[in-house]
PDB file of C-alpha atoms and ligand atoms in Angstrom:
ATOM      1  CA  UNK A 225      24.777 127.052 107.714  1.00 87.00           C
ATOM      2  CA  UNK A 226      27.965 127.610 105.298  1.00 92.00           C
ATOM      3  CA  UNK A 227      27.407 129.862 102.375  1.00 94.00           C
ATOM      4  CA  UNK A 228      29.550 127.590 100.323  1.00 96.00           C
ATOM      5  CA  UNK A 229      30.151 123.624 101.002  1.00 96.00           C
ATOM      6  CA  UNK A 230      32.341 121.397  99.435  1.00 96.00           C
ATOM      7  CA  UNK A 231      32.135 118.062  97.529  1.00 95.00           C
ATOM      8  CA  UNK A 232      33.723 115.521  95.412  1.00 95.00           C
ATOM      9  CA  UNK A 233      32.110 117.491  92.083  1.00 97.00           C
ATOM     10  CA  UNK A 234      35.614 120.117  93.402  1.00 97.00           C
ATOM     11  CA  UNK A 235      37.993 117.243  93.114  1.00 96.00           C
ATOM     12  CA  UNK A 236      40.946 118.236  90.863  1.00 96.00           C
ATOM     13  CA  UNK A 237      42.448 114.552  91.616  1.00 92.00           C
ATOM     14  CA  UNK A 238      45.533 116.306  93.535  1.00 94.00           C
ATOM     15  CA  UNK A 239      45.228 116.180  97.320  1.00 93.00           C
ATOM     16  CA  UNK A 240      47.295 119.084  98.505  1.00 94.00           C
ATOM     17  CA  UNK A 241      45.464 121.633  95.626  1.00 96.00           C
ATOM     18  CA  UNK A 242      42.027 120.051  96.652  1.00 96.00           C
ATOM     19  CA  UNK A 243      42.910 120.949 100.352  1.00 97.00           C
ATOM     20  CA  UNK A 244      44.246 124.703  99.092  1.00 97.00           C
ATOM     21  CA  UNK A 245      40.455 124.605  97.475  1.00 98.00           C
ATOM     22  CA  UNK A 246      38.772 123.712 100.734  1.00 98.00           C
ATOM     23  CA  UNK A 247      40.320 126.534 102.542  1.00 97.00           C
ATOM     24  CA  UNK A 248      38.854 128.944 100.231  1.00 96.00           C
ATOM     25  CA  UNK A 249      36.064 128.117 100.837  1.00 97.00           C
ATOM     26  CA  UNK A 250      36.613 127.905 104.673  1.00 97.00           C
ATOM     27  CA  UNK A 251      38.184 131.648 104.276  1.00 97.00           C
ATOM     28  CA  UNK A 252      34.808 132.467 102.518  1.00 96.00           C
ATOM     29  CA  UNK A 253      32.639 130.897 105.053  1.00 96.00           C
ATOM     30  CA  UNK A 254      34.286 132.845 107.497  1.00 95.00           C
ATOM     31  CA  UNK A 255      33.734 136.156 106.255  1.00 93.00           C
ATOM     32  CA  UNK A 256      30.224 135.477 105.545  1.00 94.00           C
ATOM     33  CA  UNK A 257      30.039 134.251 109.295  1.00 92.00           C
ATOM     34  CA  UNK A 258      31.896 137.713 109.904  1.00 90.00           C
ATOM     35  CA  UNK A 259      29.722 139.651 108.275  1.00 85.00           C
ATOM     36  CA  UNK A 260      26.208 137.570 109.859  1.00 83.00           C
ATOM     37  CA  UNK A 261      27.544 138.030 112.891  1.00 82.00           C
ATOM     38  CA  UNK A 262      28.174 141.814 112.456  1.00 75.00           C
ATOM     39  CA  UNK A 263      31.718 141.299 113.784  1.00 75.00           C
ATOM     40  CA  UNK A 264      33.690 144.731 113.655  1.00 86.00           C
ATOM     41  CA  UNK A 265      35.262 146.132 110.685  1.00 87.00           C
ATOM     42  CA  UNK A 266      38.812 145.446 111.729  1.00 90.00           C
ATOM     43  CA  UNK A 267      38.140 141.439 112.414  1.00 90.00           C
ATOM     44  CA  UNK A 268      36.524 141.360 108.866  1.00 92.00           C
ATOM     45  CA  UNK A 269      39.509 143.050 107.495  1.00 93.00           C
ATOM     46  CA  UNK A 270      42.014 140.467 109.363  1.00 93.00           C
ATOM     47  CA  UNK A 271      39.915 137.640 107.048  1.00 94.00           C
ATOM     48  CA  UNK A 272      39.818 140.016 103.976  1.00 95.00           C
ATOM     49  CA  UNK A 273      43.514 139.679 104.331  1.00 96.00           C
ATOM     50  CA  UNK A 274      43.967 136.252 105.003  1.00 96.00           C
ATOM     51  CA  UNK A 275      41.967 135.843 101.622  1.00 96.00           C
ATOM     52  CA  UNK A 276      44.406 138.053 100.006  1.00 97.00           C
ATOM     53  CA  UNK A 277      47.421 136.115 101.078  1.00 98.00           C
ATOM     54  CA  UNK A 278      46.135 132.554 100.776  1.00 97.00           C
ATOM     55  CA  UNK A 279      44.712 133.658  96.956  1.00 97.00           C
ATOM     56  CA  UNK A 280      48.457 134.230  96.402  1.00 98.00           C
ATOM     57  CA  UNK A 281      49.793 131.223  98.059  1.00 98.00           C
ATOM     58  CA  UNK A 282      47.262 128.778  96.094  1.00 98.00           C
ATOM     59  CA  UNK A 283      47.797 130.316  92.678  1.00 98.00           C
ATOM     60  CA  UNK A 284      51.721 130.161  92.901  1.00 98.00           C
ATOM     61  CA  UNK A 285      51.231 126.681  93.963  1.00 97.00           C
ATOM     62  CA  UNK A 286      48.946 125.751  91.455  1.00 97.00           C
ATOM     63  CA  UNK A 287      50.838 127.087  88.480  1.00 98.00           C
ATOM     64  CA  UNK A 288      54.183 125.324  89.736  1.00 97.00           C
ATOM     65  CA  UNK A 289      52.440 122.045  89.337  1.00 96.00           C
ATOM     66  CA  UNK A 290      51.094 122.875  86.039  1.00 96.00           C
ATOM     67  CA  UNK A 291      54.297 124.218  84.916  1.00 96.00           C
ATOM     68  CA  UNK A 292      55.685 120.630  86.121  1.00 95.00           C
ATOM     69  CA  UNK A 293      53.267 118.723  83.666  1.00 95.00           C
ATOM     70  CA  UNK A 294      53.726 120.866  80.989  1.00 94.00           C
ATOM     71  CA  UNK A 295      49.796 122.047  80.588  1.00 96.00           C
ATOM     72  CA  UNK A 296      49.680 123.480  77.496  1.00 97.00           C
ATOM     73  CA  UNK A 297      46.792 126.011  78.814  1.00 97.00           C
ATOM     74  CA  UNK A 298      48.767 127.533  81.700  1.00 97.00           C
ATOM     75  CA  UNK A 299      49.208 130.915  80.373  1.00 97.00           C
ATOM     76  CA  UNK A 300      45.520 131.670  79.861  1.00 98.00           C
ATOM     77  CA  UNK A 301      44.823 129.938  83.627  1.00 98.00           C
ATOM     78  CA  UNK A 302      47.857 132.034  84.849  1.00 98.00           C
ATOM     79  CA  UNK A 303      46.016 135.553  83.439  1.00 98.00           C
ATOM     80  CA  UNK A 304      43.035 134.169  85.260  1.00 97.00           C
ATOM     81  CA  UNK A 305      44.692 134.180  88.381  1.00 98.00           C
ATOM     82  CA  UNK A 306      46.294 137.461  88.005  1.00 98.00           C
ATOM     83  CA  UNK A 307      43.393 139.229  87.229  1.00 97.00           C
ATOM     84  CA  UNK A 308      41.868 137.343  90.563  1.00 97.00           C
ATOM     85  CA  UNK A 309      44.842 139.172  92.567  1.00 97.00           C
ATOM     86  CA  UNK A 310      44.355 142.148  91.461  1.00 98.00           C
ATOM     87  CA  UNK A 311      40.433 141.888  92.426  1.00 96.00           C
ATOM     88  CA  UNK A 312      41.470 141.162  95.617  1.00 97.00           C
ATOM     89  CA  UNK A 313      43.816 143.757  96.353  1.00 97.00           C
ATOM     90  CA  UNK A 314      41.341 146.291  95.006  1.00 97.00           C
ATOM     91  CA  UNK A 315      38.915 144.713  97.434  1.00 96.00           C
ATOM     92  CA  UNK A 316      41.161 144.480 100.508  1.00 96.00           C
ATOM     93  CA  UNK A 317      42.663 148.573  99.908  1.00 97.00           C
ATOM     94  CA  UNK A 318      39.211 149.596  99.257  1.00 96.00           C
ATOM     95  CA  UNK A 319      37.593 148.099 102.371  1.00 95.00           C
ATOM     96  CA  UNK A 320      40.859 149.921 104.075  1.00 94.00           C
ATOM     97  CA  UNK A 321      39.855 152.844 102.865  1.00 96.00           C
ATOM     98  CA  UNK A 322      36.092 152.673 103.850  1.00 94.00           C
ATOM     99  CA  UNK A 323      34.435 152.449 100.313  1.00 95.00           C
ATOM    100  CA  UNK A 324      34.227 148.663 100.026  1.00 92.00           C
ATOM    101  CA  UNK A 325      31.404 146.397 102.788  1.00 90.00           C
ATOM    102  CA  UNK A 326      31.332 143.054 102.946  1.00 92.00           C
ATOM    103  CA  UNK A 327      27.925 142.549 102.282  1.00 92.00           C
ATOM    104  CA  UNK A 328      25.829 139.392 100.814  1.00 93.00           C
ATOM    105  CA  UNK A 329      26.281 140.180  97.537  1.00 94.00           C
ATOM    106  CA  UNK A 330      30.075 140.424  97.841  1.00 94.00           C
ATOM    107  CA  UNK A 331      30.491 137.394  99.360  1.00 95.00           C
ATOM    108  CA  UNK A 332      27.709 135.336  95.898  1.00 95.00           C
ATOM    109  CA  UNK A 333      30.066 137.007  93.836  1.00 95.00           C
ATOM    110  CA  UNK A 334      33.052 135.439  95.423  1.00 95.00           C
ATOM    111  CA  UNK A 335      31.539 131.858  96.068  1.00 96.00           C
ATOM    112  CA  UNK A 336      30.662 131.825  92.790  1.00 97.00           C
ATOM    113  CA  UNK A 337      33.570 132.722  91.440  1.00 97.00           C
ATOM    114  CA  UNK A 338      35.420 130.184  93.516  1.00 97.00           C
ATOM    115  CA  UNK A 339      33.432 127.803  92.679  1.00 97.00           C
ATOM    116  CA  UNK A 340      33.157 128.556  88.969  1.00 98.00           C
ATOM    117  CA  UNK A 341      36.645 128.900  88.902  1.00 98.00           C
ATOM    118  CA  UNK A 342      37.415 125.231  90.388  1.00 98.00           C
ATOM    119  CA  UNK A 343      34.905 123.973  88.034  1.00 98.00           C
ATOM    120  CA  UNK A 344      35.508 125.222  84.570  1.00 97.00           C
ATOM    121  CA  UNK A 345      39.129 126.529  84.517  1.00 98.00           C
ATOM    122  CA  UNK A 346      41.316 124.079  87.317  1.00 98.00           C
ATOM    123  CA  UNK A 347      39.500 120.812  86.179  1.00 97.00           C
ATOM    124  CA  UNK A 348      40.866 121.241  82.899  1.00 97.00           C
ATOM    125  CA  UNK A 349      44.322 120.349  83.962  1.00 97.00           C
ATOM    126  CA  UNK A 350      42.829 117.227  85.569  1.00 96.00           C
ATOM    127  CA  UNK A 351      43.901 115.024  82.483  1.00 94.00           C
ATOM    128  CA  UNK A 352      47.624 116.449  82.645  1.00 94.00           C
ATOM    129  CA  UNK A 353      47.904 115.624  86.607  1.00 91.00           C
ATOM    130  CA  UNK A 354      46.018 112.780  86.814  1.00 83.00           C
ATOM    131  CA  UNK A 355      47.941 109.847  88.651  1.00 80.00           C
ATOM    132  CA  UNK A 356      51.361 111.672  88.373  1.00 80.00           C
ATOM    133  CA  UNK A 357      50.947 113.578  91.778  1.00 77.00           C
TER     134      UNK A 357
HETATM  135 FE1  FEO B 411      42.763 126.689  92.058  1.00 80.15          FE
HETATM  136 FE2  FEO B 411      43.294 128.178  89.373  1.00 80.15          FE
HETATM  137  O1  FEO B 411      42.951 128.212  91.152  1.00 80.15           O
END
């Protein structure tokens, strides 16, 4: 069973940044299935880095489309993501370095945020997309 499933409540109304959003959560499901299935440290750190690079990938995409509708928020949503990145890099170089597990209550706090992240910061551009992607 998935530690983290998708449905329409993650809609942002844009296909290709609802797809981006359904990866993470793939990536995330992954590394818990990693971790369950006590798969060795340098598979989980090949998915740790995929998580790195994708959390990249998504946030420049994102922030060109809201630069493209003008969303008046965008700054405060972009220091959202860059504080994201830099959670991740400490994650990935401190798993490198042996002082970071992935462990259960790694992988709540990074649903959650995911998910909390889709829900109450993304949806807000919603109104500023809407029907012009
Ligand atoms: Fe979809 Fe703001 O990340």
């Amino acid at each position: 069973m998935p530690l983290i499933e998708w449905n329409n409540a993650f809609s942002v109304g844009v296909q290709k940044i609802d797809e981006e959003h359904r990866k993470f959560f793939s990536i995330t499901n992954k590394l818990f299935d990693s971790m369950q299935g006590a798969q060795d440290r340098e598979v989980v750190g090949f998915v740790l880095k995929e998580l790195q690079q994708y959390v990249v990938y998504h946030f420049k995409a994102e922030e060109s489309l809201m630069k493209m509708y003008n969303y008046p928020n965008m700054n405060a949503h972009k220091q959202e993501h860059e504080g994201a990145i830099k959670r991740v890099n400490k994650l990935v170089l401190d798993y490198e370095r042996g002082l970071q597990t992935v462990d259960i209550e790694l992988l709540k706090f990074l649903s959650d945020w995911i998910q909390n992240h889709i829900l109450q910061i993304d949806r807000k551009y919603i109104p500023y997309v809407r029907g012009k992607v």
